Amino acid sequence: MKGFKIIKNGILNENPIFRMVLGMCPTLAVTTSAENGLGMGLATTFCLVGSNMIISLLRRIIPDKVRIPAYITVIAGFVTIIELILKAFFPALDESLGLFIPLIVVNCIIMARAESFANRNPVWDSILDGIGMGIGFTVSLVLIGSVREILGAGSIFGKSFLTGEMKPILIFLLPPGGFMILGFLMALINKITNRTTPIRHCGSCPMNCVGRSCEKESVA
Amino acid sequence: MKEILIIIFATIFVENFVLSKFLGVCSFLGVSKDLSNSVGMSGAVIFVMTVASAVTWLVYTYILAPLDMMFLQTITFILVIAALVQLVEIVMKKTLPRLYKALGIYLPLITTNCAVLAVSILNIQRDYTFIKSIVFGFSAGVSYMVAILIFAGVRERLELCDVPECFKGFPISLVAAAFVSLAFMGFSGLFAG
Amino acid sequence: MKEFLKPAIVLLAVCFVTVGIVSAVNDITKDRIAALEEEAKQEYMEKVLPAADSFETTVLNEKDAKFQATVLEVNKGFKGQEVAGCVYLVKTSGYGGDIVVVVGIDKSGAVSGVVVGDNNETPGVGREAAKPDFVNRFIGAREANLKVTKKGGNAANEIDALSGATVTSNALTRAVNAALNHYIEKGV
């Protein structure tokens, strides 16, 4: 079924973190625990699905000249909505994710999907793509967050499994650990799937490949 | 004056935007392959961050706050930054063509650089004055430059290494970045108490 | 000119609709957000000054250069009509950014409780300093001369640092000092 294929694509083939290497900033910053990873993943998914949907709906109406500012406005709108919802109903999560909630607006994943999928595919497909990418992002964040939490805090989703004598390896919760765990996990996944993740030269954000020689994404 | 100096040095070393706060990592990893690209990108980043700090501070203080529309902060800031970058590109193309040749191609990339938006938001969060905001923006850009230049050097050495297949590209770069970040941790506590 | 008109209008329309929807969501959530903040604050204040059951807030934002802290607020605590003490909200700079510390001083002039607000201190190290085990070391202090030591402080004004969390320990100590200083100089 085509829809299922789109979703699966976002989780596996074009996994935003491990395959496309997008959204590095929040990935490294919020994965200090599995729960934070989950929260960020879901918040981003909300924005991703919402913006994909609206941008696909308006794809024939928004003229090319003002494409980027219009997309930015729509994405920023969804990000602000999720900001307010988190502050009002999930203050603890809002506190843990902090600065990175408003930074969802510059999360390359959302702009990349808008540019390469939502603006040339029908609404339902775009929604599914948002869901697929969102799930892929969330699952990856939870994976990285869990590894860092288990090694760095001796707990998983807040439940500690350490006995009195055991101490966690703190470095994994700190910046160096973040870089390292992500690097190792990426290498591990590369090994398992027999692929590599070469670094693209356009600063890793597909939006800026427009009109240049970098490859453009296109699924479906 | 002392506070200003503290902001500068603390931002560059103790809370380095890339290595400590994970802001601007995407472009940091992508651009650091080439030393000359890194210099170009850093120059553009420093410029945009400084100007964006100033402009967003003004927009917040004189438009958003008096009208009690602080919740529109995210939308306004990112649009201001995007517009600013466009404007800078146009102006630079016409008035400073040589500078444009060196920095120009990096400018559009900076709109989505989370570090720029982050600086704008942090200025407000930390209640900085106008001058302090500009200093903070400038220092943040410099912190990015320090990180990327060091890392470009590291990656040059990496090129000469025999890296296992599954680590080639991003993974080994991330691990290398981990060590640079670790080195910078040595600066922490420099300005405490 | 014509070719600029349509894109400009579309862009403006998108902006207006977005801002409109966001404003609507803001209206719906803002009361709840304000209430949550008030609730959290009330909880902190009662924790550090259990003797009080109501508070009167004065916002200060006074910088204390000596202790590199900012006294944000003074909350006079009342039990019924009687003054039961004072709760200070002090902001200092910790390892990971600003920390807001809530310091309760009872009517005898001794620190009755310290609670650390949300912060970015390092989990496992600095963040441990926010826990009762550490902050309770401040209880009973009366003079604004508290100092962090690493050698197992025994003197009345020595606070034993939390190992690995010197920066955070220092930050919290400065905050308590600032609160005590304000209390001693300006009273309740």
Coordinates of C-alpha atoms in Angstrom, one line a residue:
Chain A
M1 CA 0.0 0.0 0.0
K2 CA 1.4 3.3 -1.0
G3 CA 0.6 5.1 2.2
F4 CA 2.4 2.5 4.3
K5 CA 5.4 2.8 2.0
I6 CA 5.6 6.5 2.6
I7 CA 5.5 6.1 6.4
K8 CA 8.1 3.3 6.3
N9 CA 10.3 5.5 4.2
G10 CA 10.5 8.1 6.9
I11 CA 11.4 5.5 9.5
L12 CA 13.9 3.5 7.7
N13 CA 15.3 4.5 4.2
E14 CA 15.3 8.2 4.8
N15 CA 15.5 8.3 8.5
P16 CA 16.1 11.9 9.3
I17 CA 18.8 11.4 11.9
F18 CA 20.7 8.4 10.8
R19 CA 20.3 8.6 7.0
M20 CA 19.7 12.2 6.1
V21 CA 21.6 13.6 9.1
L22 CA 19.2 16.5 9.6
G23 CA 18.2 18.1 12.8
M24 CA 21.5 17.5 14.6
C25 CA 21.1 20.3 17.1
P26 CA 18.1 19.1 18.9
T27 CA 19.3 15.5 18.5
L28 CA 22.4 16.1 20.5
A29 CA 20.9 18.5 22.9
V30 CA 17.7 16.9 24.1
T31 CA 18.7 13.2 24.2
T32 CA 19.9 13.4 27.8
S33 CA 17.1 11.1 28.6
A34 CA 14.7 8.8 26.8
E35 CA 11.7 10.8 28.0
N36 CA 13.1 14.1 26.7
G37 CA 13.8 12.4 23.4
L38 CA 10.2 11.2 23.2
G39 CA 8.8 14.6 24.1
M40 CA 10.9 16.5 21.5
G41 CA 10.1 13.8 18.9
L42 CA 6.4 14.2 19.4
A43 CA 6.5 18.0 19.5
T44 CA 8.4 18.0 16.2
T45 CA 6.1 15.4 14.7
F46 CA 3.1 17.7 15.5
C47 CA 4.8 20.6 13.7
L48 CA 6.0 18.4 10.8
V49 CA 2.6 16.9 10.1
G50 CA 0.9 20.3 10.5
S51 CA 3.2 22.2 8.3
N52 CA 3.3 19.4 5.6
M53 CA -0.5 19.4 5.5
I54 CA -0.9 23.2 5.2
I55 CA 1.9 23.6 2.7
S56 CA 0.6 20.8 0.6
L57 CA -2.9 22.4 0.8
L58 CA -1.6 25.7 -0.4
R59 CA 1.0 24.4 -2.8
R60 CA -0.8 25.8 -5.9
I61 CA -1.6 29.1 -4.2
I62 CA 1.7 30.2 -2.9
P63 CA 3.8 31.8 -5.6
D64 CA 7.3 30.7 -6.0
K65 CA 8.8 34.1 -5.2
V66 CA 7.5 34.1 -1.6
R67 CA 7.8 30.4 -1.1
I68 CA 10.4 30.4 1.6
P69 CA 9.0 33.2 3.8
A70 CA 5.5 31.7 3.5
Y71 CA 6.8 28.2 4.6
I72 CA 8.7 29.8 7.4
T73 CA 5.6 31.6 8.6
V74 CA 3.5 28.4 8.6
I75 CA 6.1 26.4 10.3
A76 CA 6.7 29.1 12.9
G77 CA 3.0 29.2 13.5
F78 CA 2.8 25.5 14.4
V79 CA 5.9 25.8 16.5
T80 CA 4.4 28.6 18.5
I81 CA 1.2 26.6 19.0
I82 CA 3.1 23.6 20.4
E83 CA 5.2 26.0 22.5
L84 CA 2.0 27.3 24.1
I85 CA 0.4 23.9 24.5
L86 CA 3.6 22.6 26.2
K87 CA 3.8 25.6 28.6
A88 CA 0.2 25.2 29.5
F89 CA -0.2 21.4 29.8
F90 CA 3.2 19.9 30.1
P91 CA 5.3 22.4 32.0
A92 CA 7.9 19.8 33.1
L93 CA 8.6 18.9 29.5
D94 CA 8.7 22.6 28.6
E95 CA 11.4 23.1 31.2
S96 CA 13.5 20.1 30.1
L97 CA 13.4 20.9 26.4
G98 CA 13.8 24.6 27.1
L99 CA 15.3 26.6 24.2
F100 CA 15.0 23.8 21.7
I101 CA 11.2 24.1 21.5
P102 CA 11.2 27.4 19.6
L103 CA 14.3 26.1 17.7
I104 CA 12.0 23.4 16.1
V105 CA 11.3 26.2 13.6
V106 CA 14.8 25.9 12.2
N107 CA 14.9 22.2 12.4
C108 CA 16.1 21.3 8.9
I109 CA 13.8 18.3 8.7
I110 CA 10.6 20.4 8.6
M111 CA 11.9 22.8 5.9
A112 CA 13.5 20.0 4.0
R113 CA 10.2 18.0 3.8
A114 CA 8.3 21.1 2.9
E115 CA 10.6 21.9 0.0
S116 CA 11.1 18.4 -1.3
F117 CA 7.8 16.6 -0.6
A118 CA 4.9 18.7 0.6
N119 CA 5.0 21.3 -2.1
R120 CA 4.7 18.7 -4.9
N121 CA 2.5 16.0 -3.4
P122 CA -1.1 15.7 -2.5
V123 CA -2.3 16.5 1.0
W124 CA -2.9 13.0 2.3
D125 CA 0.5 11.8 1.1
S126 CA 2.1 14.8 2.7
I127 CA 0.5 14.1 6.0
L128 CA 1.7 10.5 5.9
D129 CA 5.2 11.7 5.0
G130 CA 5.1 14.0 8.0
I131 CA 4.0 11.1 10.2
G132 CA 6.7 8.8 8.8
M133 CA 9.5 11.3 9.2
G134 CA 8.1 12.2 12.6
I135 CA 8.1 8.6 13.8
G136 CA 11.6 8.1 12.4
F137 CA 12.8 11.2 14.2
T138 CA 11.1 10.2 17.5
V139 CA 12.2 6.6 17.4
S140 CA 15.8 7.7 16.7
L141 CA 15.7 10.3 19.5
V142 CA 14.3 7.8 22.0
L143 CA 17.0 5.3 21.0
I144 CA 19.8 7.8 21.4
G145 CA 18.2 9.2 24.6
S146 CA 17.9 5.7 26.1
V147 CA 21.5 4.8 25.4
R148 CA 22.7 8.1 27.0
E149 CA 20.3 7.7 29.9
I150 CA 21.3 4.1 30.6
L151 CA 25.0 4.8 30.5
G152 CA 25.0 8.3 32.0
A153 CA 22.3 8.1 34.6
G154 CA 21.7 4.5 35.2
S155 CA 18.0 4.8 34.5
I156 CA 15.5 4.3 31.7
F157 CA 12.5 6.6 31.3
G158 CA 13.3 7.8 34.8
K159 CA 13.4 4.4 36.4
S160 CA 16.8 3.8 38.0
F161 CA 18.2 0.3 37.9
L162 CA 21.4 1.1 39.8
T163 CA 22.2 -0.5 43.0
G164 CA 24.0 1.4 45.8
E165 CA 27.5 0.9 44.7
M166 CA 27.2 1.4 41.0
K167 CA 27.8 4.9 39.6
P168 CA 26.7 6.1 36.2
I169 CA 29.1 7.2 33.6
L170 CA 28.3 10.9 33.7
I171 CA 30.2 12.0 30.6
F172 CA 27.5 10.5 28.4
L173 CA 25.0 13.1 29.6
L174 CA 27.4 15.9 28.8
P175 CA 28.2 17.4 25.4
P176 CA 31.2 15.2 24.5
G177 CA 29.1 12.1 25.3
G178 CA 26.3 13.3 23.1
F179 CA 28.6 13.7 20.1
M180 CA 30.2 10.3 20.8
I181 CA 27.1 8.3 21.3
L182 CA 25.5 9.7 18.1
G183 CA 28.7 8.9 16.2
F184 CA 28.9 5.4 17.4
L185 CA 25.2 4.7 16.9
M186 CA 25.4 6.0 13.4
A187 CA 28.4 3.8 12.7
L188 CA 26.6 0.8 14.2
I189 CA 23.6 1.4 12.0
N190 CA 25.8 1.8 9.0
K191 CA 27.4 -1.5 9.8
I192 CA 24.1 -3.3 10.2
T193 CA 22.6 -1.8 7.0
N194 CA 25.8 -1.9 5.1
R195 CA 25.6 1.8 4.1
T196 CA 27.6 4.9 4.8
T197 CA 26.7 8.5 5.6
P198 CA 29.0 10.7 3.7
I199 CA 29.0 14.3 4.6
R200 CA 27.4 16.5 2.0
H201 CA 29.0 19.8 1.4
C202 CA 26.0 22.1 1.5
G203 CA 26.0 22.3 5.3
S204 CA 23.7 19.4 5.5
C205 CA 20.5 21.3 5.0
P206 CA 18.7 20.4 1.7
M207 CA 16.9 23.7 1.6
N208 CA 20.1 25.3 0.5
C209 CA 20.7 22.9 -2.3
V210 CA 18.1 24.7 -4.4
G211 CA 19.6 25.8 -7.6
R212 CA 23.0 24.3 -6.9
S213 CA 24.7 21.0 -7.6
C214 CA 23.7 19.0 -4.5
E215 CA 21.2 16.2 -5.0
K216 CA 17.6 17.0 -4.3
E217 CA 15.4 14.6 -2.3
S218 CA 12.5 13.1 -4.0
V219 CA 10.3 10.3 -2.8
A220 CA 7.0 9.1 -4.1
Chain B
M1 CA 32.9 46.7 31.5
K2 CA 33.8 43.6 33.5
E3 CA 30.5 42.0 32.7
I4 CA 31.0 42.6 29.0
L5 CA 34.4 40.9 29.1
I6 CA 32.9 38.0 31.0
I7 CA 30.2 37.6 28.3
I8 CA 32.8 37.5 25.6
F9 CA 35.2 35.0 27.1
A10 CA 32.5 32.9 28.7
T11 CA 30.6 32.5 25.5
I12 CA 33.7 31.6 23.5
F13 CA 35.3 29.2 25.8
V14 CA 33.0 28.1 28.7
E15 CA 29.7 27.9 26.9
N16 CA 30.9 27.5 23.3
F17 CA 27.8 27.6 21.2
V18 CA 28.8 24.6 19.1
L19 CA 30.7 22.4 21.5
S20 CA 28.7 23.0 24.7
K21 CA 25.3 24.2 23.6
F22 CA 24.9 22.2 20.4
L23 CA 23.8 25.2 18.4
G24 CA 24.9 25.5 14.8
V25 CA 26.0 21.9 14.7
C26 CA 24.5 21.0 11.3
S27 CA 26.6 23.6 9.4
F28 CA 29.6 23.0 11.7
L29 CA 29.8 19.4 10.6
G30 CA 29.2 20.1 6.9
V31 CA 31.4 23.1 6.3
S32 CA 34.4 22.2 8.4
K33 CA 35.8 20.0 5.7
D34 CA 37.4 22.9 4.0
L35 CA 39.4 25.5 5.9
S36 CA 38.7 28.3 3.5
N37 CA 35.0 27.5 3.5
S38 CA 35.1 27.5 7.3
V39 CA 36.7 30.9 7.4
G40 CA 34.1 32.2 5.0
M41 CA 31.2 30.7 6.9
S42 CA 32.4 32.0 10.2
G43 CA 32.7 35.5 8.9
A44 CA 29.2 35.4 7.6
V45 CA 27.9 33.9 10.9
I46 CA 29.6 36.5 13.0
F47 CA 28.2 39.3 10.9
V48 CA 24.6 37.9 10.8
M49 CA 24.5 37.0 14.5
T50 CA 25.7 40.4 15.6
V51 CA 23.2 42.3 13.4
A52 CA 20.4 39.9 14.1
S53 CA 21.0 40.3 17.8
A54 CA 20.6 44.0 17.5
V55 CA 17.6 44.0 15.3
T56 CA 15.6 41.3 17.1
W57 CA 16.3 43.0 20.5
L58 CA 14.9 46.2 19.1
V59 CA 11.9 44.5 17.6
Y60 CA 11.2 42.7 20.9
T61 CA 11.7 45.8 23.1
Y62 CA 9.9 48.4 21.1
I63 CA 7.2 46.3 19.3
L64 CA 6.4 43.0 20.9
A65 CA 6.7 43.9 24.6
P66 CA 4.7 47.1 24.6
L67 CA 1.9 45.4 22.7
D68 CA 2.0 42.4 24.9
M69 CA 2.6 40.1 22.0
M70 CA 5.6 38.2 23.4
F71 CA 4.1 34.9 22.3
L72 CA 4.8 36.0 18.7
Q73 CA 8.5 36.0 19.5
T74 CA 9.4 32.9 17.5
I75 CA 7.5 33.9 14.4
T76 CA 8.8 37.5 14.3
F77 CA 12.3 36.6 15.1
I78 CA 12.7 34.0 12.4
L79 CA 11.1 36.2 9.8
V80 CA 13.3 39.1 10.9
I81 CA 16.3 36.9 10.5
A82 CA 15.3 35.6 7.1
A83 CA 14.5 39.1 5.9
L84 CA 17.8 40.4 7.3
V85 CA 19.8 37.7 5.6
Q86 CA 18.1 38.5 2.3
L87 CA 18.7 42.2 2.8
V88 CA 22.4 41.7 3.7
E89 CA 22.9 39.5 0.6
I90 CA 21.4 42.2 -1.7
V91 CA 23.3 45.0 -0.1
M92 CA 26.5 43.1 0.0
K93 CA 26.2 42.1 -3.6
K94 CA 25.9 45.8 -4.7
T95 CA 28.2 47.5 -2.3
L96 CA 30.9 45.1 -1.3
P97 CA 31.3 42.6 -4.2
R98 CA 34.6 41.2 -3.0
L99 CA 33.2 40.5 0.4
Y100 CA 30.1 39.0 -1.3
K101 CA 32.3 36.7 -3.3
A102 CA 33.9 35.4 -0.1
L103 CA 30.9 35.2 2.2
G104 CA 27.9 35.5 0.0
I105 CA 27.1 31.8 -0.7
Y106 CA 27.0 31.1 3.0
L107 CA 24.4 33.6 3.8
P108 CA 21.2 31.7 2.9
L109 CA 22.5 28.8 4.9
I110 CA 22.6 30.9 8.0
T111 CA 18.8 31.5 8.1
T112 CA 18.3 27.9 9.2
N113 CA 21.4 27.9 11.5
C114 CA 19.8 27.4 14.9
A115 CA 22.5 29.4 16.5
V116 CA 21.2 32.7 15.1
L117 CA 17.7 32.2 16.3
A118 CA 19.0 30.9 19.6
V119 CA 21.1 34.0 20.3
S120 CA 18.1 36.2 19.7
I121 CA 16.0 34.2 22.1
L122 CA 18.7 34.0 24.7
N123 CA 19.3 37.8 24.7
I124 CA 15.7 38.2 25.7
Q125 CA 15.7 35.3 28.2
R126 CA 18.8 36.7 29.9
D127 CA 17.4 40.2 30.1
Y128 CA 20.4 41.7 28.4
T129 CA 20.7 45.4 27.6
F130 CA 21.1 46.4 24.0
I131 CA 24.8 46.7 24.2
K132 CA 25.1 43.3 26.0
S133 CA 22.9 41.7 23.3
I134 CA 25.2 42.9 20.5
V135 CA 28.3 41.7 22.4
F136 CA 26.7 38.4 23.1
G137 CA 25.7 38.0 19.4
F138 CA 29.2 38.8 18.4
S139 CA 30.8 36.5 20.9
A140 CA 28.5 33.7 19.9
G141 CA 29.6 34.1 16.3
V142 CA 33.2 34.1 17.4
S143 CA 32.6 30.9 19.5
Y144 CA 31.3 29.3 16.3
M145 CA 34.4 30.4 14.5
V146 CA 36.8 29.1 17.1
A147 CA 35.0 25.8 17.1
I148 CA 34.9 25.4 13.4
L149 CA 38.5 26.4 12.7
I150 CA 39.8 24.0 15.3
F151 CA 37.6 21.3 13.9
A152 CA 38.6 21.9 10.4
G153 CA 42.2 21.3 11.5
V154 CA 41.1 18.1 13.2
R155 CA 39.3 16.9 10.1
E156 CA 42.3 17.6 8.0
R157 CA 44.2 15.1 10.1
L158 CA 41.3 12.7 9.9
E159 CA 41.7 12.6 6.2
L160 CA 45.0 10.9 6.6
C161 CA 43.6 8.2 8.9
D162 CA 42.4 4.8 8.0
V163 CA 38.8 5.0 9.1
P164 CA 36.7 1.8 9.3
E165 CA 34.0 1.7 6.5
C166 CA 31.0 2.2 8.8
F167 CA 32.6 5.2 10.5
K168 CA 33.4 7.1 7.3
G169 CA 31.9 10.5 6.9
F170 CA 29.6 11.7 9.8
P171 CA 30.3 9.1 12.5
I172 CA 34.0 9.6 12.8
S173 CA 33.5 13.4 12.6
L174 CA 31.1 13.2 15.4
V175 CA 33.5 11.2 17.5
A176 CA 36.2 13.7 16.7
A177 CA 33.9 16.5 17.7
A178 CA 33.4 14.7 21.0
F179 CA 37.0 15.1 21.8
V180 CA 37.2 18.7 20.9
S181 CA 34.1 19.2 23.1
L182 CA 35.8 17.4 25.9
A183 CA 38.9 19.6 25.6
F184 CA 36.7 22.7 25.9
M185 CA 35.1 21.3 29.1
G186 CA 38.4 22.2 30.7
F187 CA 37.4 25.8 30.6
S188 CA 34.3 25.3 32.7
G189 CA 34.1 27.0 36.0
L190 CA 36.5 29.7 34.7
F191 CA 34.1 32.5 35.7
A192 CA 32.3 31.2 38.7
G193 CA 31.9 32.8 42.1
Chain C
M1 CA 4.8 45.9 -10.3
K2 CA 1.9 43.5 -11.0
E3 CA 4.1 40.5 -10.5
F4 CA 5.0 41.6 -7.0
L5 CA 1.5 42.3 -6.0
K6 CA 0.1 38.7 -6.0
P7 CA 3.0 37.2 -4.1
A8 CA 3.0 40.0 -1.6
I9 CA -0.7 39.6 -1.0
V10 CA -0.5 35.9 -0.6
L11 CA 2.4 36.2 1.9
L12 CA 0.5 38.8 3.9
A13 CA -2.5 36.6 3.9
V14 CA -0.5 33.7 5.2
C15 CA 1.0 35.9 7.9
F16 CA -2.3 37.2 9.0
V17 CA -4.0 33.9 9.2
T18 CA -1.1 32.3 11.1
V19 CA -0.9 35.2 13.6
G20 CA -4.6 35.0 14.0
I21 CA -4.6 31.3 14.8
V22 CA -1.6 31.6 17.1
S23 CA -3.2 34.5 19.0
A24 CA -6.3 32.5 19.5
V25 CA -4.3 29.6 20.9
N26 CA -2.5 32.1 23.1
D27 CA -5.8 33.5 24.5
I28 CA -6.9 30.0 25.3
T29 CA -3.7 29.0 27.1
K30 CA -2.5 32.2 28.8
D31 CA -4.6 32.0 31.9
R32 CA -3.6 28.5 32.5
I33 CA 0.1 29.3 32.0
A34 CA -0.1 32.2 34.4
A35 CA -1.9 30.0 37.0
L36 CA 0.7 27.3 36.7
E37 CA 3.5 29.8 37.4
E38 CA 1.8 31.2 40.4
E39 CA 1.1 27.8 41.7
A40 CA 4.7 26.7 41.4
K41 CA 5.9 29.9 43.1
Q42 CA 3.5 29.5 46.0
E43 CA 4.7 25.9 46.5
Y44 CA 8.3 27.0 46.7
M45 CA 7.6 29.8 49.1
E46 CA 5.7 27.6 51.5
K47 CA 8.4 25.0 51.4
V48 CA 11.1 27.5 52.5
L49 CA 9.0 29.3 55.1
P50 CA 6.5 26.8 56.4
A51 CA 5.5 29.2 59.2
A52 CA 3.8 31.5 56.7
D53 CA 0.5 30.9 55.0
S54 CA 0.2 34.1 52.9
F55 CA 2.7 36.3 51.1
E56 CA 3.0 39.9 50.0
T57 CA 5.2 40.3 47.0
T58 CA 7.5 43.2 46.2
V59 CA 9.4 43.0 43.0
L60 CA 12.9 44.4 43.3
N61 CA 15.3 43.3 40.6
E62 CA 18.1 44.7 42.7
K63 CA 21.6 43.8 41.8
D64 CA 24.0 42.8 44.5
A65 CA 27.4 43.5 43.2
K66 CA 29.2 42.0 46.2
F67 CA 27.7 38.6 45.7
Q68 CA 27.1 38.8 41.9
A69 CA 23.4 38.1 42.4
T70 CA 20.2 39.8 41.7
V71 CA 17.5 39.9 44.4
L72 CA 14.4 39.5 42.2
E73 CA 11.7 39.6 44.8
V74 CA 11.0 40.0 48.4
N75 CA 8.0 38.2 49.7
K76 CA 6.9 39.1 53.2
G77 CA 5.4 36.0 54.8
F78 CA 2.4 36.3 57.1
K79 CA 0.8 33.9 59.5
G80 CA -2.6 35.5 59.9
Q81 CA -1.6 39.1 60.6
E82 CA 1.8 38.5 62.1
V83 CA 4.9 38.7 60.1
A84 CA 6.4 35.2 60.0
G85 CA 9.5 36.0 57.9
C86 CA 10.6 36.7 54.4
V87 CA 11.1 34.7 51.2
Y88 CA 13.7 36.0 48.8
L89 CA 14.0 35.1 45.1
V90 CA 17.6 35.5 44.1
K91 CA 19.1 34.9 40.7
T92 CA 22.7 33.9 40.3
S93 CA 24.9 32.5 37.6
G94 CA 25.6 28.8 37.8
Y95 CA 27.4 26.4 35.7
G96 CA 24.8 26.0 33.0
G97 CA 23.2 29.5 33.1
D98 CA 21.1 31.4 35.5
I99 CA 19.6 29.8 38.6
V100 CA 16.8 31.2 40.7
V101 CA 17.1 30.4 44.3
V102 CA 14.3 30.7 46.8
V103 CA 15.6 31.5 50.3
G104 CA 13.3 31.6 53.3
I105 CA 14.4 33.6 56.4
D106 CA 12.3 33.2 59.5
K107 CA 11.5 36.0 61.9
S108 CA 14.5 35.2 64.0
G109 CA 16.8 36.0 61.1
A110 CA 17.9 32.5 60.4
V111 CA 17.6 30.7 57.1
S112 CA 14.6 28.5 57.3
G113 CA 14.8 26.8 53.9
V114 CA 16.3 26.9 50.5
V115 CA 14.8 25.6 47.3
V116 CA 16.5 25.8 43.9
G117 CA 14.3 26.7 40.9
D118 CA 14.5 25.1 37.5
N119 CA 18.0 25.2 36.2
N120 CA 20.4 23.9 33.6
E121 CA 23.0 22.5 36.0
T122 CA 24.7 19.3 35.0
P123 CA 22.6 16.3 35.9
G124 CA 24.3 14.1 38.4
V125 CA 26.6 16.8 39.6
G126 CA 25.4 20.4 39.8
R127 CA 21.9 19.3 39.8
E128 CA 22.5 17.2 43.0
A129 CA 23.2 20.5 44.7
A130 CA 19.6 21.5 44.2
K131 CA 18.5 18.6 46.3
P132 CA 17.7 18.8 50.0
D133 CA 20.9 17.0 51.1
F134 CA 22.9 19.9 50.0
V135 CA 20.6 22.9 50.4
N136 CA 19.7 22.0 53.9
R137 CA 23.3 22.8 54.9
F138 CA 22.2 26.5 54.6
I139 CA 19.5 26.2 57.2
G140 CA 20.2 28.1 60.4
A141 CA 22.7 30.6 58.8
R142 CA 22.4 34.1 60.0
E143 CA 25.3 36.0 58.7
A144 CA 26.0 36.8 55.0
N145 CA 29.5 35.4 55.2
L146 CA 28.9 31.9 54.0
K147 CA 31.8 30.4 52.2
V148 CA 32.2 27.2 50.3
T149 CA 35.0 24.9 51.3
K150 CA 36.2 21.7 49.9
K151 CA 37.7 20.4 53.1
G152 CA 34.7 19.4 55.1
G153 CA 33.7 22.8 56.7
N154 CA 33.2 22.8 60.4
A155 CA 33.0 26.5 61.2
A156 CA 29.6 28.0 61.4
N157 CA 29.9 29.8 58.1
E158 CA 31.5 27.1 56.1
I159 CA 29.5 25.2 53.6
D160 CA 30.9 21.9 52.5
A161 CA 31.0 21.9 48.7
L162 CA 29.3 19.1 46.8
S163 CA 32.1 17.1 45.2
G164 CA 32.3 17.8 41.5
A165 CA 29.8 20.7 41.8
T166 CA 31.9 23.5 43.1
V167 CA 30.5 26.0 40.6
T168 CA 26.9 25.2 41.5
S169 CA 27.7 25.1 45.2
N170 CA 29.3 28.6 44.9
A171 CA 26.4 29.9 43.0
L172 CA 23.9 28.8 45.6
T173 CA 26.0 30.1 48.4
R174 CA 26.2 33.5 46.8
A175 CA 22.4 33.5 46.5
V176 CA 21.9 32.7 50.1
N177 CA 24.4 35.4 51.1
A178 CA 22.7 37.9 49.0
A179 CA 19.4 37.1 50.6
L180 CA 20.8 37.3 54.1
N181 CA 22.6 40.5 53.3
H182 CA 19.4 42.1 52.1
Y183 CA 17.6 40.9 55.2
I184 CA 20.3 42.3 57.5
E185 CA 20.5 45.6 55.8
K186 CA 17.0 46.3 54.9
G187 CA 15.0 44.2 57.3
V188 CA 11.7 42.5 56.4

